[in-house]
Each structure stands twice: as structure tokens, then as C-alpha cells.
Short mmCIF file of C-alpha atoms in Angstrom, two decimals:
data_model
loop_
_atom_site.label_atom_id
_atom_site.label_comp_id
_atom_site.label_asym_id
_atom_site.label_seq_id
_atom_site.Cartn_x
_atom_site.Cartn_y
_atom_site.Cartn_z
CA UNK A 1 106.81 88.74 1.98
CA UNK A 2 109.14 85.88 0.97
CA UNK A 3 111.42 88.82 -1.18
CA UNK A 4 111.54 90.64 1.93
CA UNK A 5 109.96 93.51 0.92
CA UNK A 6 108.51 96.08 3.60
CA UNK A 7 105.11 97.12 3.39
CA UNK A 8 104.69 100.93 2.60
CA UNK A 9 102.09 100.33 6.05
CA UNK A 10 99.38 98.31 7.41
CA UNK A 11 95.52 99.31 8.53
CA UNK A 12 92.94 97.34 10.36
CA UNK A 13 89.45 96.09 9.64
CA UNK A 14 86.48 95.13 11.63
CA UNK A 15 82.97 95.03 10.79
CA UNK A 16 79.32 94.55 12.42
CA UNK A 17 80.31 94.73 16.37
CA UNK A 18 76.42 95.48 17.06
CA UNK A 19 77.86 95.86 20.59
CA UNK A 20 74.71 96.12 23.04
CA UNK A 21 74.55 95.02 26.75
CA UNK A 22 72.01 92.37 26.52
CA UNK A 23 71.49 88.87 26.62
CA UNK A 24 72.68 86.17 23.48
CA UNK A 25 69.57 86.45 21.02
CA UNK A 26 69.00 85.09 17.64
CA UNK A 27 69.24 87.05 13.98
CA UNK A 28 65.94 88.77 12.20
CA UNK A 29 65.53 84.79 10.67
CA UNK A 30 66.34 83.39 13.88
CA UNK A 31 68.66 81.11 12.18
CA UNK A 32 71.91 82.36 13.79
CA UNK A 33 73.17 83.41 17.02
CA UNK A 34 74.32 86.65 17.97
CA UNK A 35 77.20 87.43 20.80
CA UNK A 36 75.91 90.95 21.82
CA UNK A 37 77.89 91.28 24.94
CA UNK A 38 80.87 89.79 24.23
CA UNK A 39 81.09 92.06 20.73
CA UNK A 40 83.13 93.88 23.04
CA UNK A 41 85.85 91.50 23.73
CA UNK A 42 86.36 90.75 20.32
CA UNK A 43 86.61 94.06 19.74
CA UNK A 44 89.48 94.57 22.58
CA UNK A 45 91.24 91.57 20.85
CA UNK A 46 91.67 93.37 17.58
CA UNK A 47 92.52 96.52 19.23
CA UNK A 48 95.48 94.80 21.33
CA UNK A 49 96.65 92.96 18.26
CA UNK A 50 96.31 96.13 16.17
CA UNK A 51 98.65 98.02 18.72
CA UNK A 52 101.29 95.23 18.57
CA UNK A 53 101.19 95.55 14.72
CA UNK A 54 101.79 99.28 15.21
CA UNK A 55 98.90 100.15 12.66
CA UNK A 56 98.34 103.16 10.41
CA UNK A 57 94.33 103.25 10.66
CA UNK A 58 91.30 101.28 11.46
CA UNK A 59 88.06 101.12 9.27
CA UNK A 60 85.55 100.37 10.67
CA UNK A 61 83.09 98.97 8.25
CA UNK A 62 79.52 99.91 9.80
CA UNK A 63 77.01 98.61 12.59
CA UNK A 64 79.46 99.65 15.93
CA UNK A 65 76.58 99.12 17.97
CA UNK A 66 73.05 97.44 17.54
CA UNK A 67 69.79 98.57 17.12
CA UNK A 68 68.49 96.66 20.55
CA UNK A 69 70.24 100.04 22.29
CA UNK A 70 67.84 102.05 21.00
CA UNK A 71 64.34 99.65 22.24
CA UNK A 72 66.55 99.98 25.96
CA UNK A 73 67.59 103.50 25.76
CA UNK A 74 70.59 102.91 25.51
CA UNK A 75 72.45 104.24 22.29
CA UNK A 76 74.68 106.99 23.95
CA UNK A 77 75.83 104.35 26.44
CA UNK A 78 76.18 101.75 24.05
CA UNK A 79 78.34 103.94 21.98
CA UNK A 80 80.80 105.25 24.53
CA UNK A 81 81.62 101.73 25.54
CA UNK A 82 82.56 100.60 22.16
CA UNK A 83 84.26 103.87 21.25
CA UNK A 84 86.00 103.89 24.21
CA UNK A 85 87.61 100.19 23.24
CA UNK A 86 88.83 101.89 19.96
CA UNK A 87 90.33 104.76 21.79
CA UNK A 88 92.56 101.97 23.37
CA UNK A 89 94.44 101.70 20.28
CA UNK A 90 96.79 105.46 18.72
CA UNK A 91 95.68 104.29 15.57
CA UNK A 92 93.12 106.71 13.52
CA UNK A 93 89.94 104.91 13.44
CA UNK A 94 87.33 106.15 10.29
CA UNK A 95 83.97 104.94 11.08
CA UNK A 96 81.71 104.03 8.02
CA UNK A 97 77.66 104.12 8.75
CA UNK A 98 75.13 101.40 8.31
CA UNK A 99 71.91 100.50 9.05
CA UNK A 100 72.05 100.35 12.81
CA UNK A 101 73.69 103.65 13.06
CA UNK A 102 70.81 104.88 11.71
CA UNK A 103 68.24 102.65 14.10
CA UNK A 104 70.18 104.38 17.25
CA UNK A 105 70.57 108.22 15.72
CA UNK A 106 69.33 110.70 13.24
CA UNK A 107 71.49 111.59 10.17
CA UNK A 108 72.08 114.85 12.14
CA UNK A 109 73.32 113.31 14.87
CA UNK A 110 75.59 110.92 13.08
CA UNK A 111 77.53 114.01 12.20
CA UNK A 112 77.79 115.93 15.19
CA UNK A 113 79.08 112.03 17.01
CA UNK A 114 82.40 110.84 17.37
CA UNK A 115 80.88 108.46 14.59
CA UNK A 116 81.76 111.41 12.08
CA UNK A 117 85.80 110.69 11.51
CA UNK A 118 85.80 113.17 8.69
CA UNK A 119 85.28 115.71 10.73
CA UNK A 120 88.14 114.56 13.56
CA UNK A 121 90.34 113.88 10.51
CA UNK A 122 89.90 117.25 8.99
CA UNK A 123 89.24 115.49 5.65
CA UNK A 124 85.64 116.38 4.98
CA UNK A 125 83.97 116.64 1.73
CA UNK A 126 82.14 119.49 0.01
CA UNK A 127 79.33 116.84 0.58
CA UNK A 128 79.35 117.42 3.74
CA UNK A 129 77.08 120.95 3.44
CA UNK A 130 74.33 118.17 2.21
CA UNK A 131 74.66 115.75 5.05
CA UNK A 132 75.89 113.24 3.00
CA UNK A 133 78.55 111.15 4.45
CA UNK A 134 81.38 110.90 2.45
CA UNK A 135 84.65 111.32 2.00
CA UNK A 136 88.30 110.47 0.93
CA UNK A 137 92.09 110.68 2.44
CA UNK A 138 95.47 109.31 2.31
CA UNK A 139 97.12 107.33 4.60
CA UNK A 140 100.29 107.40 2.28
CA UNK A 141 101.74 108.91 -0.73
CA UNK A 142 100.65 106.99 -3.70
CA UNK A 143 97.38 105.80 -1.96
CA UNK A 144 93.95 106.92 -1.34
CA UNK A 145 90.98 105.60 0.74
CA UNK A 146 87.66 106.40 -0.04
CA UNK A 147 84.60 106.27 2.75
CA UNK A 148 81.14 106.25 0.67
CA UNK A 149 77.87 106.59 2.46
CA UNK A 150 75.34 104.15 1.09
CA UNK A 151 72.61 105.61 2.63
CA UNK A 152 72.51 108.80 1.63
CA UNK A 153 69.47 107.58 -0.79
CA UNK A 154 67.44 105.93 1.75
CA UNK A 155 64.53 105.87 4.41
CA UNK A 156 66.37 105.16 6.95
CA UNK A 157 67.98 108.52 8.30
CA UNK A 158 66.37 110.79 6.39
CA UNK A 159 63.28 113.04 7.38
CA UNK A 160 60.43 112.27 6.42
CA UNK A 161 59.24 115.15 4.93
CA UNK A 162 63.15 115.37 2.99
CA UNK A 163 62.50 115.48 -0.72
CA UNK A 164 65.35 112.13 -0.31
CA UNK A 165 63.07 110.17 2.10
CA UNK A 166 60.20 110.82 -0.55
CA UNK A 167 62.29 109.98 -3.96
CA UNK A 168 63.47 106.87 -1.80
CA UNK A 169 59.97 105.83 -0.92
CA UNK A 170 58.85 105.68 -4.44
CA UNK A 171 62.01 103.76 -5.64
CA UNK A 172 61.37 101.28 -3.28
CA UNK A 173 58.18 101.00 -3.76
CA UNK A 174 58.20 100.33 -7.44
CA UNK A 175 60.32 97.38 -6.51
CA UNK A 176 58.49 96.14 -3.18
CA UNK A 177 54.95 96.11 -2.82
CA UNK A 178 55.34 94.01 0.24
CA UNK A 179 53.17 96.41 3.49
CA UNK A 180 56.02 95.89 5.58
CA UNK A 181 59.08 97.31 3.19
CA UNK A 182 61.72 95.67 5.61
CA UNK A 183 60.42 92.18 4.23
CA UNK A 184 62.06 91.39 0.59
CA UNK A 185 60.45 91.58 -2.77
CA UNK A 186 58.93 87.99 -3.73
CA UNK A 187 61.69 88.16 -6.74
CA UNK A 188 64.81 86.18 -5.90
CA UNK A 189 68.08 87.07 -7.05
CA UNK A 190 69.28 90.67 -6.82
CA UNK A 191 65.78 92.41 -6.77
CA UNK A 192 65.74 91.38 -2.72
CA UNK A 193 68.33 94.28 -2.12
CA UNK A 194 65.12 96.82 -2.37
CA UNK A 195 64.34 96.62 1.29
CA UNK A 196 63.85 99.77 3.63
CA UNK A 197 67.45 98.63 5.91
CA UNK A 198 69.15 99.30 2.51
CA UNK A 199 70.35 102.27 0.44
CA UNK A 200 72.00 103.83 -1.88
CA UNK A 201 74.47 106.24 -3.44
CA UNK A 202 72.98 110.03 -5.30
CA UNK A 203 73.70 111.42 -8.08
CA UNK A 204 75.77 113.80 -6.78
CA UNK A 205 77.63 111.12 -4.60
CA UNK A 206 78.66 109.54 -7.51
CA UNK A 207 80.06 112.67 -9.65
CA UNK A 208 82.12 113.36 -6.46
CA UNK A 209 83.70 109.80 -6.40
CA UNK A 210 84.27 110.17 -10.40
CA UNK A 211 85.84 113.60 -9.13
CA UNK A 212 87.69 111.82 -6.66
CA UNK A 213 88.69 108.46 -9.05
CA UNK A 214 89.64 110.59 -11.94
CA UNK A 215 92.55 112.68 -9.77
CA UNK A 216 93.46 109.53 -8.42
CA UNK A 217 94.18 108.17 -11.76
CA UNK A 218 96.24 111.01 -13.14
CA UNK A 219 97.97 110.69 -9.73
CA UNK A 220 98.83 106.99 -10.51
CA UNK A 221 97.49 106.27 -6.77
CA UNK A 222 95.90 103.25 -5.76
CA UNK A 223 92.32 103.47 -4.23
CA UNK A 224 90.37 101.15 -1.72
CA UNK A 225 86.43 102.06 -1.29
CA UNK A 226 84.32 101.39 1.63
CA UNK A 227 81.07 101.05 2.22
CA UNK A 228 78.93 99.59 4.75
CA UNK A 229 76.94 97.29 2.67
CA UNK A 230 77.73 94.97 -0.14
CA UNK A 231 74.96 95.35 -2.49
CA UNK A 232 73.29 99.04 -2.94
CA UNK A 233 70.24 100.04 -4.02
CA UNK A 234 72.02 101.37 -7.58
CA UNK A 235 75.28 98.92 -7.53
CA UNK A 236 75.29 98.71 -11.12
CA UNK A 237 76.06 102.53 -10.98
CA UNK A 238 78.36 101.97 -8.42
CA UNK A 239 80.03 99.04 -10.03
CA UNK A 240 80.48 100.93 -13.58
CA UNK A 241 81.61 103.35 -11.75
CA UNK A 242 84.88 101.90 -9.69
CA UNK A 243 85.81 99.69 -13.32
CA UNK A 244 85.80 103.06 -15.57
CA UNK A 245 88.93 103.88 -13.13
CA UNK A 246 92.52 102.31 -13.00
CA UNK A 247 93.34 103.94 -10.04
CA UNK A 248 90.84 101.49 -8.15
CA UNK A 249 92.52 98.20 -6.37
CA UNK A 250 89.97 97.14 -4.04
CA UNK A 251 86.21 97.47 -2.97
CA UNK A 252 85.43 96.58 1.33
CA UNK A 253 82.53 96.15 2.92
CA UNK A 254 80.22 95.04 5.98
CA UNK A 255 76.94 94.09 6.62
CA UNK A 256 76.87 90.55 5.27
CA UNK A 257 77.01 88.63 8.44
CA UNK A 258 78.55 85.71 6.45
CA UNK A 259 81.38 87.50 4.27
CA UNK A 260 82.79 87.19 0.78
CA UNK A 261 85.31 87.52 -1.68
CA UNK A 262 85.54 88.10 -5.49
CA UNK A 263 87.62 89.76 -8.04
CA UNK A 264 85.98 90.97 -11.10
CA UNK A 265 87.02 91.31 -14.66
CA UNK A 266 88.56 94.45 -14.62
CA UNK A 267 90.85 92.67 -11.51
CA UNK A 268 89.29 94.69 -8.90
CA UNK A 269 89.11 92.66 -5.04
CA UNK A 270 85.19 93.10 -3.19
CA UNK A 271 85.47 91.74 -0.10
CA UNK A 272 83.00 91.65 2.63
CA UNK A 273 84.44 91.08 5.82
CA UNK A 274 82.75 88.28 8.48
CA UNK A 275 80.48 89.68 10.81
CA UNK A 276 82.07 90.49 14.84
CA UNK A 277 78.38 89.64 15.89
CA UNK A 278 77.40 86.34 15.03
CA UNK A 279 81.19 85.24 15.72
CA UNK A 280 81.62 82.96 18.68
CA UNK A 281 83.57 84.24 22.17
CA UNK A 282 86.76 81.46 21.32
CA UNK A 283 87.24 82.89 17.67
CA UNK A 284 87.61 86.50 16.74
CA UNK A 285 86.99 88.36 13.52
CA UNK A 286 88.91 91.14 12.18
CA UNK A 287 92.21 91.90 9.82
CA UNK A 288 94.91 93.49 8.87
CA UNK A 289 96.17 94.92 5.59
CA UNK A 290 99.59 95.08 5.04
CA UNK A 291 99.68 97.73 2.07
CA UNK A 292 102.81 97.32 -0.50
CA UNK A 293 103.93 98.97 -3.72
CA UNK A 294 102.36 96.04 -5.62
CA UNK A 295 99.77 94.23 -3.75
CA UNK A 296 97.89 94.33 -0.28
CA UNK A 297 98.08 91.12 2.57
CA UNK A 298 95.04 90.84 4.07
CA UNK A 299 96.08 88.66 7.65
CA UNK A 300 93.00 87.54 8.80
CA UNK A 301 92.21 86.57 12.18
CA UNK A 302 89.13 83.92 13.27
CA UNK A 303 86.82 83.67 11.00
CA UNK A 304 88.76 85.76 8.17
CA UNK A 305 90.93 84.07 6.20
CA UNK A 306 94.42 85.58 4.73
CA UNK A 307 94.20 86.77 1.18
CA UNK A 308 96.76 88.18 -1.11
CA UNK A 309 94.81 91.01 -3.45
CA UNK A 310 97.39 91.64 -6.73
CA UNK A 311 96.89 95.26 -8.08
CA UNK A 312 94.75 94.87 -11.33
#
């Protein structure tokens, strides 16, 4: 800060490390290569430089290891490797889940893994008793992070015989009539988010967050969300939902391979961090946050670039 002004403290970010111990291969369009081995090393780069930088946290924003593990039997594996990387680091590390969580393991699972950081936190939700995956915390006075699970509304993860798997499938079926439910609705635009790897938030997901939100703004704290993928099944809910509350400063995600970055009218930052997958072995991609009384520093690394995020 040119004023010289300490940050309150500072968290890391990392998204999509689909670590797996295979060869290079190719995305679902085969139109960009993906690093699967060398996820790893990227990984131990952020890890280092989060150590130097003496960290508060780590989110990690979905997709620690890739679906491949689970054709080669090789999820638990897979997993210990990578979590053994973060382990490196004495920073708490909160895991969020996305879609190839749920390829390698079952919702149940999920929450008896080392994947569930509520639990090793102590910071669960009354969610929890439904196996939905969310919950909140704070790293310091005055601000609170939120983890959301976007899949608690979805196919993926859920039993089949769930009343959630069935209210999913007809959802997504009123919006996708394609056989194969992974392939997008002929539509363009926003409609193509109704695809089986997607999700979204339930009902009562979404009174808990107002729950959450609406403390939060009689606090006066400032709030960061997180959530695995950038565009939900029900965003508009989700959208209406984060502007209705002053409290809320900022909105992170994974998934999109590419990244992204807007602020929206009520001055609230959504940004999508760059993929650690489809990131070459001489770049890196991950961040820090340096958190102050008036704004967050995002200091990218690689393929993320530096942003400044004013509070709205």
C-alpha cells in the first residue's frame, strides 16, 4: 500500500488442480491442453510462496483432483498426494467441492474426507444434518467467509433414489432435452448452464446464507462467498441474494478454466480464478489476498493478474 497501511491479513487462492498421475491429455472439446501431472508442482509453488507470505488460510476453490482417478482407481491415492502438498503449508486450508469431487466420491464420502474443512475447523453448519455442504467462519474480527455448496441441487452426488436427485432430474430436464444431459441445451447464452456437471443452491441453502448475510450486516462485517462454479443452476437467486446485503464485498469462484472478473452495480467483485490445470509447467496460477480495513489486493501469480477490489 503506497500509505503504508498494514493489511488486517492475507489468504490464498487456487483453483481446478485436477491433480491425477497420468499422461498430458486434451479438455472435454479437445481444444486445450491439460498438465495433469505437473498440477502438482504448481501446487507446491503456491504452497512455498504461501508460507513465505506467512498466510492466514487457503481456499481452495473446487476440482483438487480429476475425474481420470476414478476410470484408474485411483481417487484415494490421488487425493493423499495433493492433500499432502497442502499439508506442507501451517496455513488452514477450506476446501470447496465441485464437479470432480463428486466424479471420484459420494456426497457421503465427501464429508467423512479430509475434503470436509468444516468439520476440521469446527465451524459446521446446522446444514450439515442434511448433507449439504456449507458453511461460514471468520478469519478476523470484522470479516466473514462464506463456503456455499453449489451442488447440493444436483445429479451429481446425490442418490438416485434422493427426492434431490429426482427434483434435479426434472429441472434439468425441462431445460435439456438433449439424451446425453452432460451435452448443453441447443439455446446459447445462459440456458447452456443446465447441464448434469452443474448445480445449484436449495431453498433452504439460501435462507441460511440470508441468515448468515443479515448478521453480517448488523455486524458491519465484510463477507467474501465461494463457490466452486461461476454460474449455478438458480444464479439469479443467488445473485439477488448477495446484492440485498451490504455486508457482501466479494463473490470467488472456480471451474471456468479460463477465469474472469466483474463488478456489478451494487459494487460487488465476482471473480473466477484461472484454472491450475490447463496452466503450463513455466507459469503458475494461484493468489493472494491481502485483506485491509478498506479494500482487498489480490497479488496474482502466472496467469492471474493483480487486482485491487474497493469495498462497495
Amino acid at each position: 500500500m503506497e500509505d503504508g497501511a498494514q493489511p488486517v491479513f492475507a489468504f490464498g487462492i487456487i483453483a481446478d488442480i485436477q491433480y491425477a498421475d497420468i499422461e498430458d491429455g486434451l479438455n472435454f472439446l479437445r481444444t486445450r491442453k491439460r498438465f495433469y501431472r505437473n498440477s502438482i508442482q504448481l501446487l507446491r509453488n503456491a504452497t512455498r510462496r504461501w508460507e513465505e507470505q506467512r498466510v492466514k488460510c487457503v481456499l481452495q476453490l473446487g476440482d483438487i483432483i480429476d475425474g481420470f482417478n476414478k476410470r484408474h482407481d485411483a481417487s484415494e491415492q490421488a487425493l493423499d498426494t495433493v492433500i499432502k502438498e497442502f499439508e506442507k503449508s501451517s496455513a488452514d486450508v477450506h476446501h470447496v467441492w465441485g464437479n470432480h469431487e463428486f466424479y471420484n466420491f459420494c456426497r457421503e464420502t465427501l464429508l467423512a474426507s479430509s475434503l470436509n474443512s468444516a468439520a476440521k475447523a469446527g465451524c459446521g453448519s446446522d446444514l450439515m444434518a442434511d448433507d449439504i455442504y456449507a458453511y461460514e467462519f471468520s478469519p478476523a474480527p470484522g470479516f466473514r467467509f462464506v463456503v456455499l455448496d453449489s451442488y447440493d441441487v444436483s445429479l451429481i452426488g446425490r442418490d438416485e433414489s434422493s427426492e434431490k436427485y429426482k427434483r434435479s432430474l426434472k429441472l434439468l430436464q425441462e431445460h435439456n432435452d438433449n439424451p446425453d444431459l452432460n451435452h448443453p441445451p441447443v439455446f446459447y447464452g445462459l440456458e447452456q448452464r443446465f447441464v448434469k456437471f452443474n448445480g445449484g443452491f436449495s431453498r433452504e441453502q439460501l435462507l441460511w446464507l440470508d441468515e448468515v448475510l443479515t448478521l453480517a450486516d448488523q455486524k458491519q462485517e465484510r463477507v467474501t462467498v465461494f463457490n466452486p462454479i461461476c454460474l449455478a443452476w438458480n444464479y439469479e437467486a443467488m445473485l439477488s441474494m448477495l446484492r440485498s446485503h451490504k455486508s457482501v464485498v466479494c463473490f470467488m469462484a472456480g471451474h471456468d478454466h479460463d477465469g474472469g472478473y466483474y463488478v456489478d452495480e451494487s459494487g460487488v467483485h465476482h471473480i473466477t480464478l484461472e484454472g491450475v490445470i490447463e496452466t503450463r509447467p513455466d507459469s503458475n496460477a494461484f493468489g493472494t489476498v491481502y485483506v485491509y480495513e478498506d479494500q482487498m489486493v489480490l497479488k496474482g501469480s502466472g496467469r492471474i493478474s493483480d487486482k485491487v477490489l474497493k469495498y462497495p
